[in-house]
Amino acid sequence: MSAAPTIVQGPGEALALPGPPPLSLYIHIPWCVRKCPYCDFNSHELRGELPEMRYVQALIADLESLLPLVWGRRVDSVFFGGGTPSLLSAQALGDILAAVRARLRLDAYAEITLEANPGTVEAVKFEAFRALGVNRLSLGIQSFNAAHLRALGRIHDDREARAAVEIALRHFENVNLDLMYALPAQGLAEALADLGVAVSSGAHHVSAYHLTLEPNTLFHRHPPSLPDDDLSADMQEAIEGELARAGFEHYETSAFARPGHRCRHNLNYWQFGDYAGIGAGAHGKLSVATPTARGHRWEVCRQMRIKHPREYQTAALAGAPLQQETVVAAAELGFEFAMNALRLIEGFETRLFTERTGLPLQVIAPQLEQAQARGWLVRDHLRVRPTRQGARFLNDLLELFLP
């Protein structure tokens, strides 16, 4: 391993860095049986047969093209997201993981997450997925209420949701349940009833999201009637309180885990670690050592793959999967770091800012002081942490860091 590069800050000033951040791998599977009306992810309704073999070949070619940027670095986590990755056959998933293990230094204890829908067809594959090395399953439950599932356009019903959780817990030692609240015509009691089913199931992790009307979605064009802000806030407070009483640690804005079950992959995002992204529309963030007159400096490079699955496959197989690649300007790094790290309930250690951006903490000192004066942050020489009010008004807090 080569010596840690130095990053040059200015004339006569160089800062030694301990090396690149931890590295994760994200793999995007872009197809769903049906597009949900609230979803703004790069997902496409499956029309006809899933082009598994060709897509797997495209992913492997994409991974090959990425190797010069990550060669020799250890990969600590892998995340299959979508779309609906559980639509893949066990054979296809096994081929992808075999290709990853053959080309990257995948840690022996790496967290490998697969997102899955709780439909009957996917649930029968859970045992096979576990045997292939997937050790964390994330189920897109959203609700255990049949009427709310229909309102959200989900293709599973409440019975399938409960059955999928039971099957998942039979095969996996780490299961996340995605839940949404502030749903059309939902009351506080119904939101807490959904949560009660999730907690009593024995799931290890709960992601509780407020339904938002995102641009370029059916719900944005045709908004349903949603709970008002006061009721939504009551739901959020009640959910956080119930999960705390059940022994869950609230460690990120929408993430709650039983002790020892925090999502390592997502933590790497929030701590401004590196992640390589392959697959249609996948995003990546990589630290690249760039030579300078007095050593090296880290540059943060962001990548985005071609979004449309058919066009992506053609381009990836030709060795050109990228749609966009940009180097993040130094003036934007403070905001990018804050946008991730301040989602964490415990905030971040001050040393982490320099380690992950190559900049001294002083560059965001005015913003930190302003946020502290407004009661949104508490800090000392070791840690910066959002207050309860700062977490509630996170978007306002982050606006202070805009370049």
Short mmCIF file of C-alpha atoms in Angstrom, two decimals:
data_model
loop_
_atom_site.label_atom_id
_atom_site.label_comp_id
_atom_site.label_asym_id
_atom_site.label_seq_id
_atom_site.Cartn_x
_atom_site.Cartn_y
_atom_site.Cartn_z
CA MET A 1 0.00 0.00 0.00
CA SER A 2 1.40 3.41 -0.93
CA ALA A 3 1.94 6.16 1.60
CA ALA A 4 -1.01 8.42 2.33
CA PRO A 5 -1.16 11.32 -0.14
CA THR A 6 -1.06 14.89 1.05
CA ILE A 7 -3.55 17.53 0.03
CA VAL A 8 -2.20 21.01 -0.58
CA GLN A 9 -4.33 23.77 0.96
CA GLY A 10 -2.33 26.81 -0.06
CA PRO A 11 1.20 28.20 -0.29
CA GLY A 12 3.38 26.41 2.22
CA GLU A 13 0.45 24.50 3.69
CA ALA A 14 -0.13 20.77 3.22
CA LEU A 15 -2.40 18.44 5.14
CA ALA A 16 -1.58 14.72 5.43
CA LEU A 17 -4.57 12.49 4.84
CA PRO A 18 -4.95 8.92 6.11
CA GLY A 19 -6.02 7.57 2.73
CA PRO A 20 -9.31 7.32 0.85
CA PRO A 21 -12.60 6.82 2.71
CA PRO A 22 -14.26 3.41 3.11
CA LEU A 23 -15.70 2.09 -0.14
CA SER A 24 -19.14 0.60 -0.84
CA LEU A 25 -20.71 -0.77 -4.01
CA TYR A 26 -24.24 0.06 -5.17
CA ILE A 27 -25.88 -2.08 -7.88
CA HIS A 28 -29.07 -0.78 -9.48
CA ILE A 29 -31.78 -3.07 -10.84
CA PRO A 30 -34.18 -0.73 -12.68
CA TRP A 31 -37.34 -2.79 -13.21
CA CYS A 32 -40.59 -3.05 -11.24
CA VAL A 33 -43.78 -4.98 -11.94
CA ARG A 34 -45.62 -1.67 -11.67
CA LYS A 35 -44.47 1.91 -11.10
CA CYS A 36 -45.81 3.29 -7.81
CA PRO A 37 -47.48 6.73 -8.09
CA TYR A 38 -45.18 8.30 -5.45
CA CYS A 39 -41.88 6.89 -6.76
CA ASP A 40 -39.30 9.19 -8.37
CA PHE A 41 -36.49 6.61 -8.53
CA ASN A 42 -35.08 5.38 -11.84
CA SER A 43 -37.51 2.46 -12.11
CA HIS A 44 -39.33 1.16 -15.15
CA GLU A 45 -42.38 -1.06 -15.47
CA LEU A 46 -41.35 -4.45 -16.75
CA ARG A 47 -42.95 -5.09 -20.12
CA GLY A 48 -42.36 -8.64 -21.20
CA GLU A 49 -39.55 -10.84 -19.94
CA LEU A 50 -36.75 -9.50 -17.76
CA PRO A 51 -33.57 -9.30 -19.90
CA GLU A 52 -31.56 -10.91 -17.12
CA MET A 53 -28.62 -12.38 -19.00
CA ARG A 54 -27.90 -9.25 -21.01
CA TYR A 55 -28.29 -6.98 -17.99
CA VAL A 56 -25.92 -9.12 -15.90
CA GLN A 57 -23.37 -8.98 -18.73
CA ALA A 58 -23.79 -5.19 -18.84
CA LEU A 59 -23.26 -4.91 -15.07
CA ILE A 60 -20.07 -6.96 -15.27
CA ALA A 61 -18.78 -4.84 -18.17
CA ASP A 62 -19.66 -1.71 -16.16
CA LEU A 63 -17.74 -3.07 -13.18
CA GLU A 64 -14.73 -3.78 -15.41
CA SER A 65 -14.73 -0.17 -16.66
CA LEU A 66 -14.75 1.06 -13.06
CA LEU A 67 -11.78 -0.98 -11.84
CA PRO A 68 -9.00 1.57 -12.55
CA LEU A 69 -10.64 3.98 -10.07
CA VAL A 70 -11.00 1.48 -7.21
CA TRP A 71 -8.30 -1.10 -7.82
CA GLY A 72 -6.89 -2.57 -4.62
CA ARG A 73 -9.41 -0.89 -2.32
CA ARG A 74 -11.47 -3.00 0.06
CA VAL A 75 -15.25 -2.99 -0.42
CA ASP A 76 -17.09 -3.06 2.92
CA SER A 77 -20.70 -3.28 1.74
CA VAL A 78 -22.81 -4.08 -1.32
CA PHE A 79 -26.36 -2.82 -1.85
CA PHE A 80 -28.77 -4.08 -4.53
CA GLY A 81 -31.35 -1.31 -4.99
CA GLY A 82 -34.02 -0.49 -7.49
CA GLY A 83 -36.50 -0.86 -8.89
CA THR A 84 -37.10 -4.32 -7.50
CA PRO A 85 -33.88 -6.35 -7.22
CA SER A 86 -35.81 -9.36 -5.89
CA LEU A 87 -37.22 -9.82 -9.41
CA LEU A 88 -33.82 -11.28 -10.30
CA SER A 89 -33.42 -15.03 -10.30
CA ALA A 90 -31.03 -16.61 -7.82
CA GLN A 91 -28.81 -17.57 -10.77
CA ALA A 92 -28.53 -13.97 -11.93
CA LEU A 93 -27.82 -12.66 -8.44
CA GLY A 94 -25.20 -15.37 -7.95
CA ASP A 95 -23.50 -14.44 -11.22
CA ILE A 96 -23.33 -10.77 -10.19
CA LEU A 97 -21.89 -11.54 -6.75
CA ALA A 98 -19.37 -13.97 -8.24
CA ALA A 99 -18.20 -11.24 -10.62
CA VAL A 100 -17.88 -8.76 -7.75
CA ARG A 101 -15.88 -11.21 -5.62
CA ALA A 102 -13.57 -12.03 -8.55
CA ARG A 103 -12.76 -8.39 -9.32
CA LEU A 104 -12.88 -6.49 -6.02
CA ARG A 105 -11.46 -6.97 -2.54
CA LEU A 106 -14.83 -7.74 -0.96
CA ASP A 107 -14.45 -7.90 2.81
CA ALA A 108 -15.15 -11.35 4.25
CA TYR A 109 -17.70 -9.79 6.63
CA ALA A 110 -19.18 -7.34 4.12
CA GLU A 111 -22.80 -6.32 4.59
CA ILE A 112 -24.71 -7.37 1.45
CA THR A 113 -28.21 -5.89 1.25
CA LEU A 114 -30.98 -6.73 -1.19
CA GLU A 115 -34.13 -4.65 -1.54
CA ALA A 116 -37.23 -6.78 -1.98
CA ASN A 117 -40.94 -6.34 -2.42
CA PRO A 118 -43.15 -8.52 -0.24
CA GLY A 119 -44.98 -10.14 -3.15
CA THR A 120 -45.41 -13.90 -3.03
CA VAL A 121 -43.23 -14.50 -6.10
CA GLU A 122 -40.23 -12.74 -4.56
CA ALA A 123 -40.65 -14.21 -1.07
CA VAL A 124 -40.12 -17.76 -2.29
CA LYS A 125 -36.58 -16.74 -3.38
CA PHE A 126 -35.44 -15.48 0.03
CA GLU A 127 -33.76 -18.73 1.08
CA ALA A 128 -31.78 -18.89 -2.17
CA PHE A 129 -30.69 -15.25 -1.84
CA ARG A 130 -29.40 -15.94 1.67
CA ALA A 131 -27.45 -18.97 0.47
CA LEU A 132 -25.68 -16.79 -2.11
CA GLY A 133 -24.32 -14.47 0.57
CA VAL A 134 -26.99 -11.77 0.92
CA ASN A 135 -27.05 -11.15 4.68
CA ARG A 136 -29.42 -8.19 4.96
CA LEU A 137 -32.89 -7.92 3.43
CA SER A 138 -34.80 -4.65 3.08
CA LEU A 139 -38.54 -5.14 2.55
CA GLY A 140 -40.61 -2.38 0.95
CA ILE A 141 -43.65 -2.90 3.15
CA GLN A 142 -44.86 0.76 3.32
CA SER A 143 -48.01 -0.22 5.25
CA PHE A 144 -49.75 -3.23 6.75
CA ASN A 145 -53.15 -1.67 6.04
CA ALA A 146 -54.89 -3.03 2.93
CA ALA A 147 -56.67 0.26 2.12
CA HIS A 148 -53.47 2.30 2.41
CA LEU A 149 -51.56 -0.18 0.24
CA ARG A 150 -54.19 0.23 -2.47
CA ALA A 151 -53.97 4.03 -2.15
CA LEU A 152 -50.20 3.80 -2.64
CA GLY A 153 -50.58 1.63 -5.73
CA ARG A 154 -48.69 -1.28 -4.19
CA ILE A 155 -49.10 -4.70 -5.79
CA HIS A 156 -48.98 -6.64 -2.50
CA ASP A 157 -51.69 -6.76 0.12
CA ASP A 158 -51.51 -6.79 3.91
CA ARG A 159 -51.47 -10.60 4.14
CA GLU A 160 -48.55 -10.85 1.72
CA ALA A 161 -46.72 -8.17 3.72
CA ARG A 162 -47.02 -10.12 6.97
CA ALA A 163 -46.09 -13.40 5.28
CA ALA A 164 -43.00 -11.87 3.65
CA VAL A 165 -41.76 -10.51 6.98
CA GLU A 166 -42.17 -13.93 8.56
CA ILE A 167 -40.27 -15.66 5.73
CA ALA A 168 -37.53 -13.02 5.73
CA LEU A 169 -36.93 -13.37 9.47
CA ARG A 170 -36.70 -17.12 9.05
CA HIS A 171 -33.72 -16.77 6.70
CA PHE A 172 -32.00 -13.48 7.58
CA GLU A 173 -30.44 -12.21 10.80
CA ASN A 174 -30.81 -8.62 9.65
CA VAL A 175 -34.13 -7.44 8.19
CA ASN A 176 -35.21 -3.87 7.50
CA LEU A 177 -38.83 -2.84 7.00
CA ASP A 178 -39.59 0.31 5.02
CA LEU A 179 -42.70 2.06 6.32
CA MET A 180 -44.36 5.28 5.18
CA TYR A 181 -46.58 7.60 7.18
CA ALA A 182 -48.73 10.66 6.45
CA LEU A 183 -50.48 8.55 3.81
CA PRO A 184 -53.73 9.51 2.06
CA ALA A 185 -56.59 9.50 4.63
CA GLN A 186 -54.31 8.06 7.32
CA GLY A 187 -54.88 8.89 10.98
CA LEU A 188 -52.45 8.77 13.90
CA ALA A 189 -53.85 5.49 15.22
CA GLU A 190 -53.42 3.83 11.83
CA ALA A 191 -49.82 5.00 11.52
CA LEU A 192 -49.06 3.59 14.96
CA ALA A 193 -50.85 0.34 14.11
CA ASP A 194 -48.50 -0.13 11.14
CA LEU A 195 -45.54 0.54 13.39
CA GLY A 196 -46.84 -1.88 16.01
CA VAL A 197 -46.92 -4.72 13.49
CA ALA A 198 -43.37 -3.92 12.38
CA VAL A 199 -41.99 -3.80 15.94
CA SER A 200 -43.81 -6.92 17.14
CA SER A 201 -42.60 -8.88 14.10
CA GLY A 202 -39.06 -8.91 15.45
CA ALA A 203 -37.56 -6.92 12.55
CA HIS A 204 -34.10 -5.56 13.30
CA HIS A 205 -34.39 -2.21 11.54
CA VAL A 206 -37.19 0.18 10.58
CA SER A 207 -36.98 2.97 8.02
CA ALA A 208 -39.91 5.33 8.62
CA TYR A 209 -40.45 7.83 5.81
CA HIS A 210 -42.85 10.73 5.51
CA LEU A 211 -44.72 10.44 2.19
CA THR A 212 -43.70 13.40 0.04
CA LEU A 213 -45.04 14.41 -3.36
CA GLU A 214 -41.95 14.34 -5.55
CA PRO A 215 -41.78 16.04 -8.97
CA ASN A 216 -42.25 13.82 -12.02
CA THR A 217 -44.55 11.40 -10.19
CA LEU A 218 -48.22 10.63 -10.66
CA PHE A 219 -48.98 11.85 -7.13
CA HIS A 220 -47.34 15.18 -7.94
CA ARG A 221 -49.50 15.62 -11.02
CA HIS A 222 -52.65 14.40 -9.27
CA PRO A 223 -52.11 15.04 -5.53
CA PRO A 224 -54.09 12.89 -3.10
CA SER A 225 -55.51 14.33 0.11
CA LEU A 226 -52.81 14.01 2.76
CA PRO A 227 -52.70 14.70 6.52
CA ASP A 228 -51.89 18.31 7.37
CA ASP A 229 -48.52 19.40 8.77
CA ASP A 230 -49.63 19.25 12.41
CA LEU A 231 -50.95 15.70 12.12
CA SER A 232 -47.86 14.62 10.16
CA ALA A 233 -45.64 16.08 12.90
CA ASP A 234 -47.68 14.24 15.55
CA MET A 235 -47.15 11.00 13.62
CA GLN A 236 -43.42 11.57 13.42
CA GLU A 237 -43.12 12.31 17.15
CA ALA A 238 -45.26 9.32 18.10
CA ILE A 239 -43.33 6.97 15.82
CA GLU A 240 -39.99 8.11 17.22
CA GLY A 241 -41.28 7.69 20.78
CA GLU A 242 -42.70 4.21 20.19
CA LEU A 243 -39.52 2.99 18.54
CA ALA A 244 -37.39 4.36 21.38
CA ARG A 245 -39.57 2.54 23.92
CA ALA A 246 -39.16 -0.65 21.89
CA GLY A 247 -35.37 -0.40 22.11
CA PHE A 248 -34.60 0.99 18.67
CA GLU A 249 -31.78 3.50 18.29
CA HIS A 250 -32.72 6.56 16.21
CA TYR A 251 -29.46 7.11 14.35
CA GLU A 252 -30.50 8.94 11.15
CA THR A 253 -33.44 11.13 10.19
CA SER A 254 -35.59 8.19 9.07
CA ALA A 255 -33.57 5.19 10.29
CA PHE A 256 -34.07 3.19 13.50
CA ALA A 257 -32.15 0.06 14.48
CA ARG A 258 -31.98 -2.44 17.27
CA PRO A 259 -28.47 -2.41 18.84
CA GLY A 260 -25.88 -3.80 16.42
CA HIS A 261 -28.11 -3.55 13.34
CA ARG A 262 -27.44 -0.11 11.89
CA CYS A 263 -27.13 -0.17 8.10
CA ARG A 264 -23.41 -0.02 7.42
CA HIS A 265 -23.89 0.77 3.74
CA ASN A 266 -26.10 3.79 4.35
CA LEU A 267 -23.87 4.95 7.21
CA ASN A 268 -21.02 5.11 4.71
CA TYR A 269 -23.14 7.44 2.54
CA TRP A 270 -24.01 9.68 5.48
CA GLN A 271 -20.41 9.82 6.69
CA PHE A 272 -19.33 10.97 3.22
CA GLY A 273 -17.58 7.72 2.37
CA ASP A 274 -16.99 6.55 -1.18
CA TYR A 275 -19.36 4.40 -3.18
CA ALA A 276 -19.10 3.00 -6.66
CA GLY A 277 -22.41 2.73 -8.50
CA ILE A 278 -23.13 0.38 -11.40
CA GLY A 279 -26.38 -0.24 -13.26
CA ALA A 280 -28.84 1.94 -15.17
CA GLY A 281 -28.94 5.42 -13.63
CA ALA A 282 -26.65 4.47 -10.72
CA HIS A 283 -24.74 7.26 -9.00
CA GLY A 284 -21.25 7.02 -7.53
CA LYS A 285 -18.94 9.18 -5.45
CA LEU A 286 -15.23 8.39 -5.50
CA SER A 287 -12.15 10.06 -4.07
CA VAL A 288 -9.40 10.27 -6.68
CA ALA A 289 -5.79 11.19 -5.83
CA THR A 290 -4.65 13.97 -8.17
CA PRO A 291 -0.94 14.91 -8.41
CA THR A 292 0.12 18.44 -7.47
CA ALA A 293 3.47 20.24 -7.31
CA ARG A 294 3.87 19.29 -3.63
CA GLY A 295 2.29 15.87 -3.47
CA HIS A 296 -1.29 14.82 -4.10
CA ARG A 297 -4.75 16.02 -3.27
CA TRP A 298 -8.02 14.15 -3.13
CA GLU A 299 -10.69 15.18 -5.59
CA VAL A 300 -14.29 14.05 -5.14
CA CYS A 301 -15.57 12.68 -8.42
CA ARG A 302 -19.30 12.07 -9.00
CA GLN A 303 -20.53 9.71 -11.68
CA MET A 304 -23.95 8.91 -13.11
CA ARG A 305 -24.70 5.98 -15.40
CA ILE A 306 -27.01 6.20 -18.42
CA LYS A 307 -30.58 6.01 -17.07
CA HIS A 308 -32.64 4.12 -19.62
CA PRO A 309 -32.10 0.36 -19.17
CA ARG A 310 -31.90 -0.50 -22.88
CA GLU A 311 -29.53 2.35 -23.70
CA TYR A 312 -27.46 1.59 -20.60
CA GLN A 313 -26.99 -2.06 -21.58
CA THR A 314 -25.79 -1.15 -25.08
CA ALA A 315 -23.39 1.49 -23.76
CA ALA A 316 -22.05 -0.61 -20.87
CA LEU A 317 -21.33 -3.56 -23.14
CA ALA A 318 -19.43 -1.13 -25.39
CA GLY A 319 -17.37 0.04 -22.40
CA ALA A 320 -19.02 3.47 -22.08
CA PRO A 321 -21.69 3.33 -19.33
CA LEU A 322 -21.27 6.91 -18.07
CA GLN A 323 -23.78 9.64 -18.77
CA GLN A 324 -22.04 12.22 -16.61
CA GLU A 325 -18.82 12.59 -14.62
CA THR A 326 -17.94 15.71 -12.64
CA VAL A 327 -15.37 16.78 -10.08
CA VAL A 328 -16.99 18.50 -7.10
CA ALA A 329 -15.62 22.02 -6.65
CA ALA A 330 -13.93 22.71 -3.33
CA ALA A 331 -16.51 25.45 -2.64
CA GLU A 332 -19.30 22.84 -2.78
CA LEU A 333 -17.70 20.20 -0.56
CA GLY A 334 -18.88 21.77 2.70
CA PHE A 335 -22.51 21.62 1.60
CA GLU A 336 -22.17 18.09 0.21
CA PHE A 337 -20.63 16.87 3.45
CA ALA A 338 -23.24 18.63 5.63
CA MET A 339 -26.10 17.37 3.47
CA ASN A 340 -25.12 13.82 4.45
CA ALA A 341 -23.52 14.04 7.89
CA LEU A 342 -26.14 16.29 9.48
CA ARG A 343 -28.81 13.66 8.79
CA LEU A 344 -27.13 11.62 11.53
CA ILE A 345 -28.71 12.09 14.94
CA GLU A 346 -25.26 11.90 16.55
CA GLY A 347 -23.77 14.25 13.95
CA PHE A 348 -20.11 13.84 13.03
CA GLU A 349 -16.68 13.95 14.59
CA THR A 350 -14.89 17.15 13.61
CA ARG A 351 -11.87 15.22 12.30
CA LEU A 352 -14.14 13.46 9.78
CA PHE A 353 -14.76 16.67 7.85
CA THR A 354 -11.07 17.05 7.02
CA GLU A 355 -10.56 13.34 6.40
CA ARG A 356 -13.42 13.16 3.89
CA THR A 357 -13.12 16.55 2.15
CA GLY A 358 -9.44 17.43 2.52
CA LEU A 359 -10.45 20.85 3.85
CA PRO A 360 -9.97 22.35 7.32
CA LEU A 361 -13.14 22.66 9.39
CA GLN A 362 -12.62 26.43 9.43
CA VAL A 363 -14.03 26.70 5.91
CA ILE A 364 -17.53 26.03 7.29
CA ALA A 365 -17.00 27.81 10.63
CA PRO A 366 -19.33 30.75 9.75
CA GLN A 367 -22.16 28.37 8.86
CA LEU A 368 -21.62 26.33 12.03
CA GLU A 369 -21.69 29.49 14.14
CA GLN A 370 -24.89 30.70 12.47
CA ALA A 371 -26.59 27.31 12.94
CA GLN A 372 -25.51 27.21 16.58
CA ALA A 373 -26.87 30.73 17.17
CA ARG A 374 -30.25 29.58 15.84
CA GLY A 375 -30.29 26.59 18.16
CA TRP A 376 -29.92 24.06 15.35
CA LEU A 377 -26.47 22.69 16.29
CA VAL A 378 -24.39 21.93 19.34
CA ARG A 379 -20.65 21.47 18.96
CA ASP A 380 -17.30 21.30 20.67
CA HIS A 381 -13.79 20.53 19.44
CA LEU A 382 -14.65 16.84 18.95
CA ARG A 383 -18.18 16.66 17.51
CA VAL A 384 -20.89 18.60 15.67
CA ARG A 385 -24.45 17.42 16.28
CA PRO A 386 -27.87 18.70 15.20
CA THR A 387 -30.23 19.58 18.03
CA ARG A 388 -33.76 18.22 18.10
CA GLN A 389 -34.92 21.48 16.54
CA GLY A 390 -32.17 21.27 13.90
CA ALA A 391 -33.26 17.76 12.98
CA ARG A 392 -36.87 18.96 12.67
CA PHE A 393 -35.85 21.84 10.40
CA LEU A 394 -33.11 19.96 8.57
CA ASN A 395 -33.72 21.59 5.17
CA ASP A 396 -33.41 25.07 6.72
CA LEU A 397 -30.24 23.98 8.49
CA LEU A 398 -28.69 22.64 5.29
CA GLU A 399 -29.50 25.81 3.36
CA LEU A 400 -26.93 27.62 5.51
CA PHE A 401 -24.21 25.50 3.88
CA LEU A 402 -25.18 26.18 0.26
CA PRO A 403 -22.16 27.58 -1.62
#
